[in-house]
mmCIF file of C-alpha atoms in Angstrom:
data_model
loop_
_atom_site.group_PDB
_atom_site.id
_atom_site.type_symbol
_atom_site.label_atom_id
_atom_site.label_comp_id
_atom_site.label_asym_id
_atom_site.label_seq_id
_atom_site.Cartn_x
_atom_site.Cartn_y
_atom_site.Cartn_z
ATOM 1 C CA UNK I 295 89.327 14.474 57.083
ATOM 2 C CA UNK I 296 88.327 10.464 57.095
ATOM 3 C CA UNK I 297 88.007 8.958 60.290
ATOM 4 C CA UNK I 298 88.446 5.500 61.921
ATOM 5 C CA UNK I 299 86.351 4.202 64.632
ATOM 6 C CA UNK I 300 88.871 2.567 67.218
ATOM 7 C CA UNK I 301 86.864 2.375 70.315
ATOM 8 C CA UNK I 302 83.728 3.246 72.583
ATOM 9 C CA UNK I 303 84.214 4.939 75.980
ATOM 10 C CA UNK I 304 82.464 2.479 78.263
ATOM 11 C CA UNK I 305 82.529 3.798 81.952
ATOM 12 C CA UNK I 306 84.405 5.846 84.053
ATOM 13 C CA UNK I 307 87.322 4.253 85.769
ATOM 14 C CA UNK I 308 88.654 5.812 89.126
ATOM 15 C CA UNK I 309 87.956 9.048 90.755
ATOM 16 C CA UNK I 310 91.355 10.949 88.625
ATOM 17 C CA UNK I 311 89.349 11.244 85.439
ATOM 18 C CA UNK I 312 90.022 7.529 83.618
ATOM 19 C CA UNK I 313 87.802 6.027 81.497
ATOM 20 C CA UNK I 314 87.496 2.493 79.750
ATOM 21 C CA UNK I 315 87.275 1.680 76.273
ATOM 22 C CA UNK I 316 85.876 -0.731 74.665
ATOM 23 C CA UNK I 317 88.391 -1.885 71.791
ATOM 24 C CA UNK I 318 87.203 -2.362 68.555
ATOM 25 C CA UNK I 319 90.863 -2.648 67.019
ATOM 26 C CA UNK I 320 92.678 -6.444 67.112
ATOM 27 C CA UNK I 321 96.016 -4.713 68.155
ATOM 28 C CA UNK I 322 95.314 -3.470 71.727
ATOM 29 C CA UNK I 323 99.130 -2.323 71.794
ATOM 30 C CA UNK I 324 98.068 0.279 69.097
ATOM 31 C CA UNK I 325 96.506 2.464 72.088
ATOM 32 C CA UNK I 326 99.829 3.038 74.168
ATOM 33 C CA UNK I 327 101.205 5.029 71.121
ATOM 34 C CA UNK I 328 97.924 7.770 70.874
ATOM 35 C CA UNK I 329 98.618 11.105 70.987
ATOM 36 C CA UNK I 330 95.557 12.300 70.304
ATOM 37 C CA UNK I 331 91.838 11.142 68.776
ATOM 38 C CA UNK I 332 88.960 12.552 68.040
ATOM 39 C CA UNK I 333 85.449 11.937 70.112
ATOM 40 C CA UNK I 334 82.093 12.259 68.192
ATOM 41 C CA UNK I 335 79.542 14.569 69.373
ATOM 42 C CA UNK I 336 76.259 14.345 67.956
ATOM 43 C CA UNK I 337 78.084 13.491 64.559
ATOM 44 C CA UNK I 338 81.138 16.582 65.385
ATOM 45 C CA UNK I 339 84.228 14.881 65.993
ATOM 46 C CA UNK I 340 86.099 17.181 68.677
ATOM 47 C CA UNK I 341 90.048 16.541 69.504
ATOM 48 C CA UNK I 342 91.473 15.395 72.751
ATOM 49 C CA UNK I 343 94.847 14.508 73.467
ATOM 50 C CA UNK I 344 95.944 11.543 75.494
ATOM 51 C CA UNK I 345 97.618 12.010 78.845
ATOM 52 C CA UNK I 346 98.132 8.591 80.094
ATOM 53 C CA UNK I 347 96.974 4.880 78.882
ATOM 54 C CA UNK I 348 97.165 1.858 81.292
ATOM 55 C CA UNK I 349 96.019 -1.626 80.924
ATOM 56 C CA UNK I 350 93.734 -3.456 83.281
ATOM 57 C CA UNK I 351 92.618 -6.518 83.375
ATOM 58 C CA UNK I 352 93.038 -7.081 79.307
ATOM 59 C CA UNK I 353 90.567 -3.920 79.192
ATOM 60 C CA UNK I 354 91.765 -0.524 78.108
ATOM 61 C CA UNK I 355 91.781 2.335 80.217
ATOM 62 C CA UNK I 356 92.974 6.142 79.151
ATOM 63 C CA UNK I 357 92.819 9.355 80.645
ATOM 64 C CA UNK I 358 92.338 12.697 78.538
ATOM 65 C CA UNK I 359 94.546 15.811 79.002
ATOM 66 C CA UNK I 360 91.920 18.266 80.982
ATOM 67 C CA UNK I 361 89.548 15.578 82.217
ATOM 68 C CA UNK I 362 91.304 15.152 86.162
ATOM 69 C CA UNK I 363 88.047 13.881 87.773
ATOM 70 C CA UNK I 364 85.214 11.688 87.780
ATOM 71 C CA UNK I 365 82.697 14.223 87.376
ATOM 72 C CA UNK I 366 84.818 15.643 84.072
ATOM 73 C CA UNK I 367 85.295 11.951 82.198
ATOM 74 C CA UNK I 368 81.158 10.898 82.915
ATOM 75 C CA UNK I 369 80.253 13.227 80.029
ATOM 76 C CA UNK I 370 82.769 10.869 77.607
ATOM 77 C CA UNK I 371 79.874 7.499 78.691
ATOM 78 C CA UNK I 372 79.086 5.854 75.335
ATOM 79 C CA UNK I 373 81.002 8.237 73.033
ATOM 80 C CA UNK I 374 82.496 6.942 70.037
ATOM 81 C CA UNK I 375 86.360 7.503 70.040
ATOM 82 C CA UNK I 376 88.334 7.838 66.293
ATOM 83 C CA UNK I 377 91.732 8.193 64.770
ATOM 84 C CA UNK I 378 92.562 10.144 61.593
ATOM 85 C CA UNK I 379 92.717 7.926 58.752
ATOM 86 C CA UNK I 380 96.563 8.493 58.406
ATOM 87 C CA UNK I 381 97.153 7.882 61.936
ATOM 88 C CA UNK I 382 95.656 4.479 61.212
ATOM 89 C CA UNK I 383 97.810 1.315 62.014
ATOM 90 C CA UNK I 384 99.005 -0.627 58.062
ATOM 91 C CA UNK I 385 97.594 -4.222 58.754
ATOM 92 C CA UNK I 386 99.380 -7.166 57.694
ATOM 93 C CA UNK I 387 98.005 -9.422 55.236
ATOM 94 C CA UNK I 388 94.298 -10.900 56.150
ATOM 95 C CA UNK I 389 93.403 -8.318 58.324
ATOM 96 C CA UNK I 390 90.517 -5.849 58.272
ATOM 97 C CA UNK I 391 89.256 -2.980 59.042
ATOM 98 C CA UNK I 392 85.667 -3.108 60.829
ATOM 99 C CA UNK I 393 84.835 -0.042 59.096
ATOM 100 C CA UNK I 394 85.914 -1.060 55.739
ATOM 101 C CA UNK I 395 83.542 -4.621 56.447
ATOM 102 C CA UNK I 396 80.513 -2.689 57.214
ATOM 103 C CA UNK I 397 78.525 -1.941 54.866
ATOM 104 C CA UNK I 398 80.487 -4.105 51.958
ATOM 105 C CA UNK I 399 78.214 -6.364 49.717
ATOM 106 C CA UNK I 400 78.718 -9.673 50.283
ATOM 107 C CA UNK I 401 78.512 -12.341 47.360
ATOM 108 C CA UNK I 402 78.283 -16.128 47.712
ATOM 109 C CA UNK I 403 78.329 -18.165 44.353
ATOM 110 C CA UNK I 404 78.628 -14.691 42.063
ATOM 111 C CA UNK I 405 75.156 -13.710 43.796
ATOM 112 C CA UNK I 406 74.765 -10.648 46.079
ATOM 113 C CA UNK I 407 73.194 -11.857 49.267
ATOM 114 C CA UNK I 408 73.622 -8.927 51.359
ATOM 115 C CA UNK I 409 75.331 -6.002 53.132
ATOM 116 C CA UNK I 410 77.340 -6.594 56.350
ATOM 117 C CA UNK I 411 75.671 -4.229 59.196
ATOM 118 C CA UNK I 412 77.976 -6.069 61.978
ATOM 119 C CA UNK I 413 80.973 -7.729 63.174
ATOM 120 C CA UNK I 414 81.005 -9.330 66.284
ATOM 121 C CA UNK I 415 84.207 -9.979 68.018
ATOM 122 C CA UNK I 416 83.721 -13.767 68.962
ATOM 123 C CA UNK I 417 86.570 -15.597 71.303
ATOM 124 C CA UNK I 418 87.184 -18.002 68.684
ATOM 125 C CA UNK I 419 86.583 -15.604 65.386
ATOM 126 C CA UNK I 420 84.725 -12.686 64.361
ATOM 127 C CA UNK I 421 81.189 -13.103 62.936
ATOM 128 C CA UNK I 422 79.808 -11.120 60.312
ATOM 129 C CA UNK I 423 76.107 -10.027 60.446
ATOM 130 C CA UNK I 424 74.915 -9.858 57.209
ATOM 131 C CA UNK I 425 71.560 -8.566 56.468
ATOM 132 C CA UNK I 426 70.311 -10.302 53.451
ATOM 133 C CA UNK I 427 68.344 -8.454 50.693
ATOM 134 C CA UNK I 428 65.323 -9.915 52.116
ATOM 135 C CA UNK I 429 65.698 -8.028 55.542
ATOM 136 C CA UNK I 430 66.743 -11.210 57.329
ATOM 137 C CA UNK I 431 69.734 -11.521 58.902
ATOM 138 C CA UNK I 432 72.487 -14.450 58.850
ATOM 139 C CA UNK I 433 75.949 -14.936 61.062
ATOM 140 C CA UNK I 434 78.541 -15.843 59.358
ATOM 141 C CA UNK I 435 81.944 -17.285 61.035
ATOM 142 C CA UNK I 436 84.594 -14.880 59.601
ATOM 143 C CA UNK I 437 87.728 -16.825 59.107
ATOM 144 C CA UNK I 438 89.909 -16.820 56.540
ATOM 145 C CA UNK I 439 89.119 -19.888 55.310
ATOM 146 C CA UNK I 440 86.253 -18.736 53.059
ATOM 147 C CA UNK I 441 87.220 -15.453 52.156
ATOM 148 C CA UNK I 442 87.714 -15.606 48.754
ATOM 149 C CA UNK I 443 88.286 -11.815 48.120
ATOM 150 C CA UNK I 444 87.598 -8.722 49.923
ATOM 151 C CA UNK I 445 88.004 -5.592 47.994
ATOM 152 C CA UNK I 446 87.984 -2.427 50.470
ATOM 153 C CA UNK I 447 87.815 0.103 48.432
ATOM 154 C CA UNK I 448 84.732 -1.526 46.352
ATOM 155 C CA UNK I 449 82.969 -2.780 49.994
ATOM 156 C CA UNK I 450 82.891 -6.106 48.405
ATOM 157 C CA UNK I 451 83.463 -9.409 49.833
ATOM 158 C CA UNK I 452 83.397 -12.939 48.249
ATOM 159 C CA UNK I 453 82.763 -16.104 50.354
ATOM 160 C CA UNK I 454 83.688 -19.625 49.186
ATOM 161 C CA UNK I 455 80.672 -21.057 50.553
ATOM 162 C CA UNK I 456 78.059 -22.529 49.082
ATOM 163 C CA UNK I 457 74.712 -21.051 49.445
ATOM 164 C CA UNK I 458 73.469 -24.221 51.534
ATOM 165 C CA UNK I 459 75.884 -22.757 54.152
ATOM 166 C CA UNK I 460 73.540 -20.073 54.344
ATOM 167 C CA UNK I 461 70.356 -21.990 55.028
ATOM 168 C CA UNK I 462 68.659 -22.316 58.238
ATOM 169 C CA UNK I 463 68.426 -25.561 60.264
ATOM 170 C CA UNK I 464 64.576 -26.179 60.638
ATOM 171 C CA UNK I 465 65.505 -28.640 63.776
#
């Protein structure tokens, strides 16, 4: 089974077993619809179902069938939470998956310049960390802009940029 990495449990919320997510989707809506998703333990994905889902604050909290307390939900801290990849939402056009970015090659004037290890959700637009072949690393603005192509299934993405854009400022 393929899985998608939606989320990262975060903290506890409450005494009633509660904890908050940190989204990594662009569709926070997506979460009042779970039924169930998986939760990685030391690389073993384990299945819990979803009791309840509430929103607060603009930050995602859910509670887990079996997990009624504080003490139960502490052990979910900093675990990665997943769908299965045919539970996964269809985007509409110009819309990515984080998982399918990392990791892609990404080519600038038909020249490889690196491998995205990053996205970082920014308030205005993502930004892709790209780690250049030269073990340095460059943000890049992701809007859509300069995407020339991005290929999923080959983990390849073309910029139109040139490679100036890439240069550091010596200021």
């Amino acid at each position: 089974m393929d899985y998608i990495l939606i989320a990262r449990i975060e903290q506890t919320f409450g005494k009633d077993g509660f904890v908050r997510l940190q989204s990594f989707s662009d569709f926070p809506g997506r979460f009042s619809d779970l039924k169930k998703v998986y939760i990685d333990f030391w690389g073993d994905k384990k299945t819990f179902y979803v009791e309840d889902v509430k929103d607060a604050k603009g930050k995602i909290i859910i509670k887990f069938k079996k997990f009624d307390s504080l003490r139960d939900s502490q052990t979910l801290i900093d675990r990665e939470v997943f769908v299965d990849e045919k539970d996964a939402l269809s985007l509409p056009d110009n819309h990515f998956f984080v998982h399918d970015l990392i990791g892609s090659e990404v080519v600038v004037e038909k020249v490889r310049i690196g491998t995205i290890s990053e996205v970082i959700k920014g308030k205005a637009n993502d930004v892709l960390v790209v780690l250049t072949d030269d073990k340095n690393e460059k943000l890049i603005p992701f809007v859509l802009n300069i995407i020339e192509n991005f290929d999923a299934a080959k983990k390849r993405l073309i910029l139109n940029i040139s490679k100036d854009f890439l240069e550091d400022d010596e200021d």
